[in-house]
Amino acid sequence: MSYNCDVTNQDRSEVPRRPSLSWKMQRSLKKVKKSIQRITENFQDEEKQQTYVLPDRLSSLMHGTGFSKEEIQRLYRSFKQYCPRGTVTTNDIKPAYAKLFPLGDSAKYAQMVFNNFDKDKDGIVTFGDLLLGIATIVKGTTDEKLTWIFQFYDLNGDGCISKHEMMTAVSAIYEMVNNDQTVWSMVNRHVDRLFEKMDTDKDGMISIEEFIASCKNVQAD
């Protein structure tokens, strides 16, 4: 089974008949983008709250994300509406994923997504943290998006993906939709194939350079 790390827009006819792990990740990123857009669109129909980003912070966020002043303010109003404390914790995100994937166990995956937004590892995601992540998903280059996906698998942040880390990440994705014992046999096969393809120097680790190069090679094919 091949995998597809293409993070650019493609025609649906090019998608493999049996969706790969990376394609599933791409779908989940698109769902994040659509959910953000839906929240902001729905909020525009409601009475607008007078909640704004401070001017100095707004300028910094515009420069760091590429979002316009109006886009940031709409996102901030929505963020404050759904997260009045001004921060997000795993206790906020896990129930949301549980509703999206009621037939499986999404807790592990939700934690990993949270960790990828929580760059300073303080256990909370601020509006700035969230906006930077969304900017990468929505506006990032191919390399930036692939780096974001790589960091999802690189659980300890050492710049390489071990087989154990890949097993943990892949199993979290599978368990969201199928939480039974057959998952592990599928996970093992999938991880073996990914390492055979991506670990080009056969040192038992996947570096970020190997990951990006492998994904781009698939995209070129």
Tab-separated table of C-alpha atoms in Angstrom:
chain	number	residue	atom	x	y	z
A	1	MET	CA	0.000	0.000	0.000
A	2	SER	CA	1.467	3.356	-0.989
A	3	TYR	CA	1.237	6.545	1.037
A	4	ASN	CA	0.580	10.041	-0.171
A	5	CYS	CA	2.185	13.011	1.573
A	6	ASP	CA	1.026	15.572	-0.987
A	7	VAL	CA	-0.233	18.601	0.905
A	8	THR	CA	-1.164	20.608	-2.176
A	9	ASN	CA	-4.632	20.630	-3.702
A	10	GLN	CA	-5.160	17.663	-6.015
A	11	ASP	CA	-8.011	16.255	-8.014
A	12	ARG	CA	-9.849	13.512	-6.156
A	13	SER	CA	-9.198	11.126	-9.025
A	14	GLU	CA	-5.500	11.086	-8.062
A	15	VAL	CA	-6.209	9.891	-4.499
A	16	PRO	CA	-5.332	6.187	-3.976
A	17	ARG	CA	-8.262	3.829	-3.776
A	18	ARG	CA	-7.100	2.727	-0.318
A	19	PRO	CA	-6.309	5.979	1.527
A	20	SER	CA	-2.867	6.062	3.124
A	21	LEU	CA	-1.919	7.318	6.567
A	22	SER	CA	-0.541	10.620	5.281
A	23	TRP	CA	-3.650	11.190	3.175
A	24	LYS	CA	-5.756	10.662	6.303
A	25	MET	CA	-3.598	13.267	8.063
A	26	GLN	CA	-4.203	15.658	5.164
A	27	ARG	CA	-7.960	15.101	5.490
A	28	SER	CA	-7.812	15.838	9.221
A	29	LEU	CA	-5.904	19.075	8.560
A	30	LYS	CA	-8.551	20.102	6.021
A	31	LYS	CA	-11.250	19.388	8.627
A	32	VAL	CA	-9.453	21.698	11.074
A	33	LYS	CA	-9.409	24.418	8.427
A	34	LYS	CA	-13.090	23.956	7.559
A	35	SER	CA	-14.143	23.932	11.217
A	36	ILE	CA	-12.339	27.222	11.817
A	37	GLN	CA	-14.022	28.746	8.764
A	38	ARG	CA	-17.434	27.447	9.848
A	39	ILE	CA	-17.044	28.870	13.352
A	40	THR	CA	-16.140	32.321	12.033
A	41	GLU	CA	-18.923	32.309	9.428
A	42	ASN	CA	-21.546	31.311	11.998
A	43	PHE	CA	-20.301	33.918	14.385
A	44	GLN	CA	-20.762	36.681	11.828
A	45	ASP	CA	-24.505	36.000	11.911
A	46	GLU	CA	-24.597	36.611	15.647
A	47	GLU	CA	-24.293	39.823	17.587
A	48	LYS	CA	-20.627	40.778	17.436
A	49	GLN	CA	-18.784	41.089	20.720
A	50	GLN	CA	-16.438	44.028	21.258
A	51	THR	CA	-13.393	41.829	21.743
A	52	TYR	CA	-10.234	42.807	19.916
A	53	VAL	CA	-6.580	41.872	19.815
A	54	LEU	CA	-4.390	44.596	21.309
A	55	PRO	CA	-2.766	46.737	18.562
A	56	ASP	CA	0.854	45.771	19.301
A	57	ARG	CA	-0.011	42.078	19.484
A	58	LEU	CA	-2.132	42.351	16.339
A	59	SER	CA	0.790	43.692	14.333
A	60	SER	CA	3.004	40.852	15.526
A	61	LEU	CA	0.406	38.217	14.630
A	62	MET	CA	-0.167	39.734	11.191
A	63	HIS	CA	3.561	39.616	10.499
A	64	GLY	CA	3.997	36.095	11.864
A	65	THR	CA	0.988	34.454	10.227
A	66	GLY	CA	0.135	36.310	7.028
A	67	PHE	CA	-3.468	36.766	8.159
A	68	SER	CA	-5.077	40.167	7.701
A	69	LYS	CA	-6.214	42.360	10.593
A	70	GLU	CA	-9.851	41.497	9.879
A	71	GLU	CA	-9.159	37.739	9.693
A	72	ILE	CA	-7.309	37.761	13.010
A	73	GLN	CA	-10.015	39.779	14.750
A	74	ARG	CA	-12.759	37.448	13.499
A	75	LEU	CA	-10.796	34.413	14.676
A	76	TYR	CA	-10.096	36.073	18.016
A	77	ARG	CA	-13.759	36.874	18.635
A	78	SER	CA	-14.659	33.263	17.858
A	79	PHE	CA	-11.822	32.005	20.044
A	80	LYS	CA	-13.022	34.099	22.995
A	81	GLN	CA	-16.593	32.962	22.436
A	82	TYR	CA	-15.716	29.278	22.638
A	83	CYS	CA	-12.725	29.653	24.976
A	84	PRO	CA	-13.635	32.534	27.316
A	85	ARG	CA	-10.621	31.776	29.531
A	86	GLY	CA	-8.390	32.719	26.620
A	87	THR	CA	-6.585	29.368	26.590
A	88	VAL	CA	-7.241	25.778	25.513
A	89	THR	CA	-6.285	22.641	27.446
A	90	THR	CA	-6.559	18.937	26.648
A	91	ASN	CA	-9.752	18.901	28.735
A	92	ASP	CA	-11.273	21.188	26.090
A	93	ILE	CA	-10.092	19.370	22.986
A	94	LYS	CA	-10.613	15.719	23.941
A	95	PRO	CA	-14.427	15.889	24.310
A	96	ALA	CA	-14.640	17.582	20.909
A	97	TYR	CA	-12.742	14.748	19.237
A	98	ALA	CA	-14.798	12.169	21.120
A	99	LYS	CA	-17.929	13.601	19.485
A	100	LEU	CA	-16.310	13.547	16.045
A	101	PHE	CA	-15.197	9.911	16.395
A	102	PRO	CA	-17.794	8.205	18.630
A	103	LEU	CA	-16.990	4.664	17.449
A	104	GLY	CA	-13.314	4.741	18.365
A	105	ASP	CA	-10.924	6.090	20.974
A	106	SER	CA	-9.699	9.532	19.937
A	107	ALA	CA	-8.043	10.556	23.222
A	108	LYS	CA	-4.489	9.716	22.145
A	109	TYR	CA	-4.850	11.473	18.799
A	110	ALA	CA	-6.423	14.548	20.419
A	111	GLN	CA	-3.502	14.761	22.843
A	112	MET	CA	-0.993	14.576	19.992
A	113	VAL	CA	-2.774	17.303	18.016
A	114	PHE	CA	-2.829	19.465	21.147
A	115	ASN	CA	0.897	18.884	21.696
A	116	ASN	CA	1.651	20.005	18.148
A	117	PHE	CA	-0.048	23.352	18.798
A	118	ASP	CA	1.487	23.688	22.279
A	119	LYS	CA	4.976	24.562	21.065
A	120	ASP	CA	6.305	25.799	24.414
A	121	LYS	CA	4.990	22.667	26.175
A	122	ASP	CA	3.349	24.527	29.048
A	123	GLY	CA	0.120	22.513	28.877
A	124	ILE	CA	-2.003	25.308	27.405
A	125	VAL	CA	-2.650	26.605	23.892
A	126	THR	CA	-3.079	30.363	23.626
A	127	PHE	CA	-4.689	32.246	20.768
A	128	GLY	CA	-1.222	32.982	19.411
A	129	ASP	CA	-0.264	29.297	19.510
A	130	LEU	CA	-3.470	28.344	17.727
A	131	LEU	CA	-3.151	31.047	15.086
A	132	LEU	CA	0.427	30.092	14.214
A	133	GLY	CA	-0.618	26.476	13.737
A	134	ILE	CA	-3.632	27.418	11.626
A	135	ALA	CA	-1.444	29.699	9.506
A	136	THR	CA	0.857	26.778	8.727
A	137	ILE	CA	-2.058	24.504	7.827
A	138	VAL	CA	-3.877	27.105	5.719
A	139	LYS	CA	-1.147	29.343	4.298
A	140	GLY	CA	2.098	27.416	4.708
A	141	THR	CA	4.405	26.248	1.940
A	142	THR	CA	4.663	22.558	1.114
A	143	ASP	CA	7.816	22.276	3.250
A	144	GLU	CA	6.147	24.070	6.176
A	145	LYS	CA	3.107	21.794	6.053
A	146	LEU	CA	5.290	18.684	5.818
A	147	THR	CA	7.351	19.935	8.761
A	148	TRP	CA	4.142	20.373	10.789
A	149	ILE	CA	3.133	16.780	9.974
A	150	PHE	CA	6.658	15.548	10.800
A	151	GLN	CA	6.432	17.193	14.216
A	152	PHE	CA	3.172	15.347	14.830
A	153	TYR	CA	5.118	12.060	14.595
A	154	ASP	CA	8.267	13.336	16.341
A	155	LEU	CA	6.790	12.963	19.803
A	156	ASN	CA	9.889	13.827	21.836
A	157	GLY	CA	10.973	16.673	19.552
A	158	ASP	CA	14.491	15.372	18.909
A	159	GLY	CA	14.320	15.901	15.149
A	160	CYS	CA	13.925	12.226	14.247
A	161	ILE	CA	11.023	9.775	14.175
A	162	SER	CA	11.744	6.445	15.840
A	163	LYS	CA	9.810	3.301	15.086
A	164	HIS	CA	8.183	3.514	18.523
A	165	GLU	CA	7.040	7.086	17.850
A	166	MET	CA	5.655	6.105	14.464
A	167	MET	CA	3.821	3.162	16.040
A	168	THR	CA	2.281	5.478	18.642
A	169	ALA	CA	1.149	8.039	16.071
A	170	VAL	CA	-0.177	5.528	13.547
A	171	SER	CA	-2.054	3.569	16.208
A	172	ALA	CA	-3.658	6.797	17.471
A	173	ILE	CA	-5.000	7.480	13.980
A	174	TYR	CA	-6.320	3.951	13.489
A	175	GLU	CA	-7.890	3.791	16.960
A	176	MET	CA	-10.076	6.818	16.217
A	177	VAL	CA	-12.151	4.762	13.789
A	178	ASN	CA	-11.516	1.157	14.812
A	179	ASN	CA	-10.671	0.424	18.421
A	180	ASP	CA	-10.227	-3.351	18.413
A	181	GLN	CA	-7.379	-5.876	18.478
A	182	THR	CA	-7.092	-6.071	14.680
A	183	VAL	CA	-5.754	-2.517	14.673
A	184	TRP	CA	-2.292	-3.528	15.801
A	185	SER	CA	-1.620	-5.938	12.953
A	186	MET	CA	-2.543	-3.169	10.497
A	187	VAL	CA	-0.408	-0.658	12.401
A	188	ASN	CA	2.640	-2.937	12.337
A	189	ARG	CA	2.370	-3.490	8.595
A	190	HIS	CA	1.846	0.200	7.921
A	191	VAL	CA	4.815	1.295	10.033
A	192	ASP	CA	7.101	-1.305	8.439
A	193	ARG	CA	6.197	-0.024	4.986
A	194	LEU	CA	6.686	3.608	5.961
A	195	PHE	CA	10.142	2.894	7.388
A	196	GLU	CA	11.123	0.814	4.375
A	197	LYS	CA	10.230	3.753	2.146
A	198	MET	CA	11.363	6.713	4.253
A	199	ASP	CA	14.385	5.476	6.229
A	200	THR	CA	16.731	5.746	3.270
A	201	ASP	CA	19.980	5.410	5.250
A	202	LYS	CA	18.572	2.438	7.202
A	203	ASP	CA	19.649	3.732	10.614
A	204	GLY	CA	16.293	2.937	12.224
A	205	MET	CA	15.238	6.599	12.367
A	206	ILE	CA	13.481	8.956	9.963
A	207	SER	CA	15.038	12.418	9.842
A	208	ILE	CA	13.075	15.468	8.771
A	209	GLU	CA	15.118	15.577	5.565
A	210	GLU	CA	14.229	11.951	4.772
A	211	PHE	CA	10.578	12.576	5.598
A	212	ILE	CA	10.219	15.641	3.382
A	213	ALA	CA	12.210	14.108	0.520
A	214	SER	CA	10.132	10.918	0.603
A	215	CYS	CA	6.875	12.855	0.595
A	216	LYS	CA	8.000	15.035	-2.285
A	217	ASN	CA	9.097	11.989	-4.266
A	218	VAL	CA	5.610	10.529	-3.919
A	219	GLN	CA	4.123	13.877	-4.951
A	220	ALA	CA	6.352	13.942	-8.049
A	221	ASP	CA	5.279	10.406	-8.984
